[in-house]
């Protein structure tokens, strides 16, 4: 006999989820402990603790939760709490009662070194004491917020000390970027990580995937029927992705000298944006399936041909100039940067995807420091109308439609199209359909780190990078790095590299390859 369940809904009654008919999934993490290695550093202060605090303040942390900060700096619970209080005041809005409740869950232990047995034993003891007190059921997250040089010792220490053992509950490790510095080192690091943790325990962060408007790309594409039919080579002329920053290298000279723009922004953030814009719809909105579709895009990336490098790659480095009316130093004059450094702070690239949907459609990618303003935008530039029936009255061309995803700082989706100008004359005008992302929403907006930390607690890996995704993006970037850094194949010519004034949109020469294709870089203000 089938079993009949009693429901409160009458036949024919429309069941709307709560929240006025907007389809929302409720997500509340379960109990867990959160251990931050490198807790004295910039990332912990500026991003991690403020993000965890805001999650707590917004009721998005389990009541069974606590944090242990660990690093070599001299500190104790009290001084760590007061350092973090300053950080939260600086990088977040501050609420005294919320802070009081949060800070009671904050502890600190000094390490002699990251892999040091005795130090990790002290963490283990504290962890088991607090696990009992806070009822975290043995679930724990280890966040590696140290420079990469400390990753392996920390991971080894976690295994050797038994800290990461899953005797009770689960154990996860979060690894920051940079994940390696080229394909070979990334593979070696990954092999090491996977000797100590299973893939399902490893959370490789790309905080761009946690940005609200970046996640919205998927919703926008796959929850609306009207865009998908034109999302392909038949209708799209080209795609532009720009991540522009007005900042320079700030206090991260040591790191940036080792990284440069290609490792810092292209290998991760920009290729992930490309993957989201170009991916196929997965059959179900489920972490592994979405991840697989992103990976397929990276697999379809055509590697830049060395002989064609001039037409598809340009590099740049900023010299002193003015941003926001303030004179700023050039890259080589920044604190900690050698005066002869050739590390690029700007790159522009033209890439193609070898698949059915995108064959022949150029994707222009651009990122740089010290632009006049901070803006991240993706533009889908559609083709011209197939027949210009207004030719006699309006001339030979009308600007094609464009769909613009404004990712930051102004979060919007805009559609540029034409209408008739009011009045007796026959003329067109460009207008924008403009949707502000926060419009009509009064709930909590999660900042990128809040979102990825929350997902890690929930065990949802959709917004993290898989082993395969990481490997494919390094496979694409590494030959370019070899070329730029002088390890290219014999006979290959390094791409041209130009200086650009701070406060401009990169070197004018970088406009060349897009202009040679009859196009221009867009910034929809
Ligand atoms: P920091 O340079 O501030 O280092 C964090 C902490 O690690 C330091 O406070 C220090 O603590 C410890 N540490 C520093 N150098 C070493 C070393 N050579 N060996 C061992 N431990 C060291 O880094 P961030 O906080 O800026 O970044 C942490 C990680 O996050 C890095 O991998 C970085 O690339 C990544 N990241 C950072 C971002 C940011 O905005 N800061 C953004 C994106 C990624 P102690 O000496 O007390 O042990
Ligand atoms: C980081 C880079 O990953 O992203 C920084 O290391 C960059 O150089 C930053 O400034 C940009 O992130 P956001 O979220 O400010 O756009």
mmCIF file of C-alpha atoms and ligand atoms in Angstrom, residues 38-44 46-47 71-73 108 113-114 144-151 153 176-178 207 252 255 449, ligand 1:
data_model
loop_
_atom_site.group_PDB
_atom_site.id
_atom_site.type_symbol
_atom_site.label_atom_id
_atom_site.label_comp_id
_atom_site.label_asym_id
_atom_site.label_seq_id
_atom_site.Cartn_x
_atom_site.Cartn_y
_atom_site.Cartn_z
ATOM 1 C CA UNK A 38 48.452 33.066 10.104
ATOM 2 C CA UNK A 39 45.909 34.827 12.333
ATOM 3 C CA UNK A 40 48.234 37.785 12.964
ATOM 4 C CA UNK A 41 48.199 38.677 9.258
ATOM 5 C CA UNK A 42 46.472 41.076 6.934
ATOM 6 C CA UNK A 43 43.926 38.629 5.514
ATOM 7 C CA UNK A 44 42.712 37.504 8.940
ATOM 8 C CA UNK A 46 40.943 42.653 7.026
ATOM 9 C CA UNK A 47 38.713 39.882 5.680
ATOM 10 C CA UNK A 71 50.459 32.233 14.438
ATOM 11 C CA UNK A 72 53.989 32.869 15.665
ATOM 12 C CA UNK A 73 53.337 36.390 16.926
ATOM 13 C CA UNK A 108 44.515 32.556 20.354
ATOM 14 C CA UNK A 113 56.452 27.352 14.015
ATOM 15 C CA UNK A 114 53.658 26.223 11.672
ATOM 16 C CA UNK A 144 45.613 28.547 5.826
ATOM 17 C CA UNK A 145 45.996 32.320 5.892
ATOM 18 C CA UNK A 146 49.776 32.267 5.725
ATOM 19 C CA UNK A 147 52.052 32.925 2.772
ATOM 20 C CA UNK A 148 52.248 29.798 0.570
ATOM 21 C CA UNK A 149 55.752 29.048 1.851
ATOM 22 C CA UNK A 150 54.112 27.878 5.095
ATOM 23 C CA UNK A 151 51.348 25.739 3.507
ATOM 24 C CA UNK A 153 54.607 22.578 6.904
ATOM 25 C CA UNK A 176 44.210 30.643 -0.224
ATOM 26 C CA UNK A 177 45.632 31.841 -3.464
ATOM 27 C CA UNK A 178 48.234 31.746 -4.835
ATOM 28 C CA UNK A 207 36.871 34.994 -3.560
ATOM 29 C CA UNK A 252 51.942 43.598 -0.630
ATOM 30 C CA UNK A 255 53.970 39.012 -2.767
ATOM 31 C CA UNK A 449 34.421 36.232 2.053
HETATM 32 P P1 LIG B 1 50.685 38.047 5.544
HETATM 33 O O1 LIG B 1 51.986 38.313 4.856
HETATM 34 O O2 LIG B 1 50.083 39.118 6.365
HETATM 35 O O3 LIG B 1 50.924 36.734 6.403
HETATM 36 C C1 LIG B 1 49.999 36.197 7.323
HETATM 37 C C2 LIG B 1 50.722 35.678 8.531
HETATM 38 O O4 LIG B 1 51.523 34.569 8.158
HETATM 39 C C3 LIG B 1 51.676 36.689 9.127
HETATM 40 O O5 LIG B 1 51.036 37.521 10.040
HETATM 41 C C4 LIG B 1 52.725 35.828 9.756
HETATM 42 O O6 LIG B 1 52.326 35.490 11.057
HETATM 43 C C5 LIG B 1 52.705 34.585 8.937
HETATM 44 N N1 LIG B 1 53.866 34.603 8.034
HETATM 45 C C6 LIG B 1 54.320 35.607 7.286
HETATM 46 N N2 LIG B 1 55.387 35.259 6.575
HETATM 47 C C7 LIG B 1 55.613 33.990 6.871
HETATM 48 C C8 LIG B 1 56.563 33.059 6.438
HETATM 49 N N3 LIG B 1 57.490 33.358 5.535
HETATM 50 N N4 LIG B 1 56.481 31.836 6.947
HETATM 51 C C9 LIG B 1 55.544 31.522 7.838
HETATM 52 N N5 LIG B 1 54.627 32.377 8.272
HETATM 53 C C10 LIG B 1 54.649 33.594 7.794
HETATM 54 O O7 LIG B 1 49.690 37.501 4.455
HETATM 55 P P2 LIG B 1 48.179 37.870 4.208
HETATM 56 O O8 LIG B 1 47.467 37.818 5.509
HETATM 57 O O9 LIG B 1 48.114 39.085 3.409
HETATM 58 O O10 LIG B 1 47.722 36.683 3.263
HETATM 59 C C11 LIG B 1 47.617 35.354 3.717
HETATM 60 C C12 LIG B 1 47.349 34.463 2.517
HETATM 61 O O11 LIG B 1 46.174 34.892 1.872
HETATM 62 C C13 LIG B 1 48.436 34.545 1.446
HETATM 63 O O12 LIG B 1 48.565 33.298 0.855
HETATM 64 C C14 LIG B 1 47.902 35.564 0.479
HETATM 65 O O13 LIG B 1 48.410 35.394 -0.812
HETATM 66 C C15 LIG B 1 46.410 35.249 0.527
HETATM 67 N N6 LIG B 1 45.578 36.358 0.139
HETATM 68 C C16 LIG B 1 45.652 37.527 0.836
HETATM 69 C C17 LIG B 1 44.837 38.582 0.489
HETATM 70 C C18 LIG B 1 44.871 39.859 1.253
HETATM 71 O O14 LIG B 1 44.088 40.749 0.921
HETATM 72 N N7 LIG B 1 45.721 40.008 2.260
HETATM 73 C C19 LIG B 1 43.881 38.483 -0.641
HETATM 74 C C20 LIG B 1 43.886 37.213 -1.291
HETATM 75 C C21 LIG B 1 44.708 36.201 -0.894
HETATM 76 P P3 LIG B 1 53.367 35.104 12.178
HETATM 77 O O15 LIG B 1 54.679 35.711 11.843
HETATM 78 O O16 LIG B 1 52.743 35.700 13.417
HETATM 79 O O17 LIG B 1 53.400 33.642 12.195
#
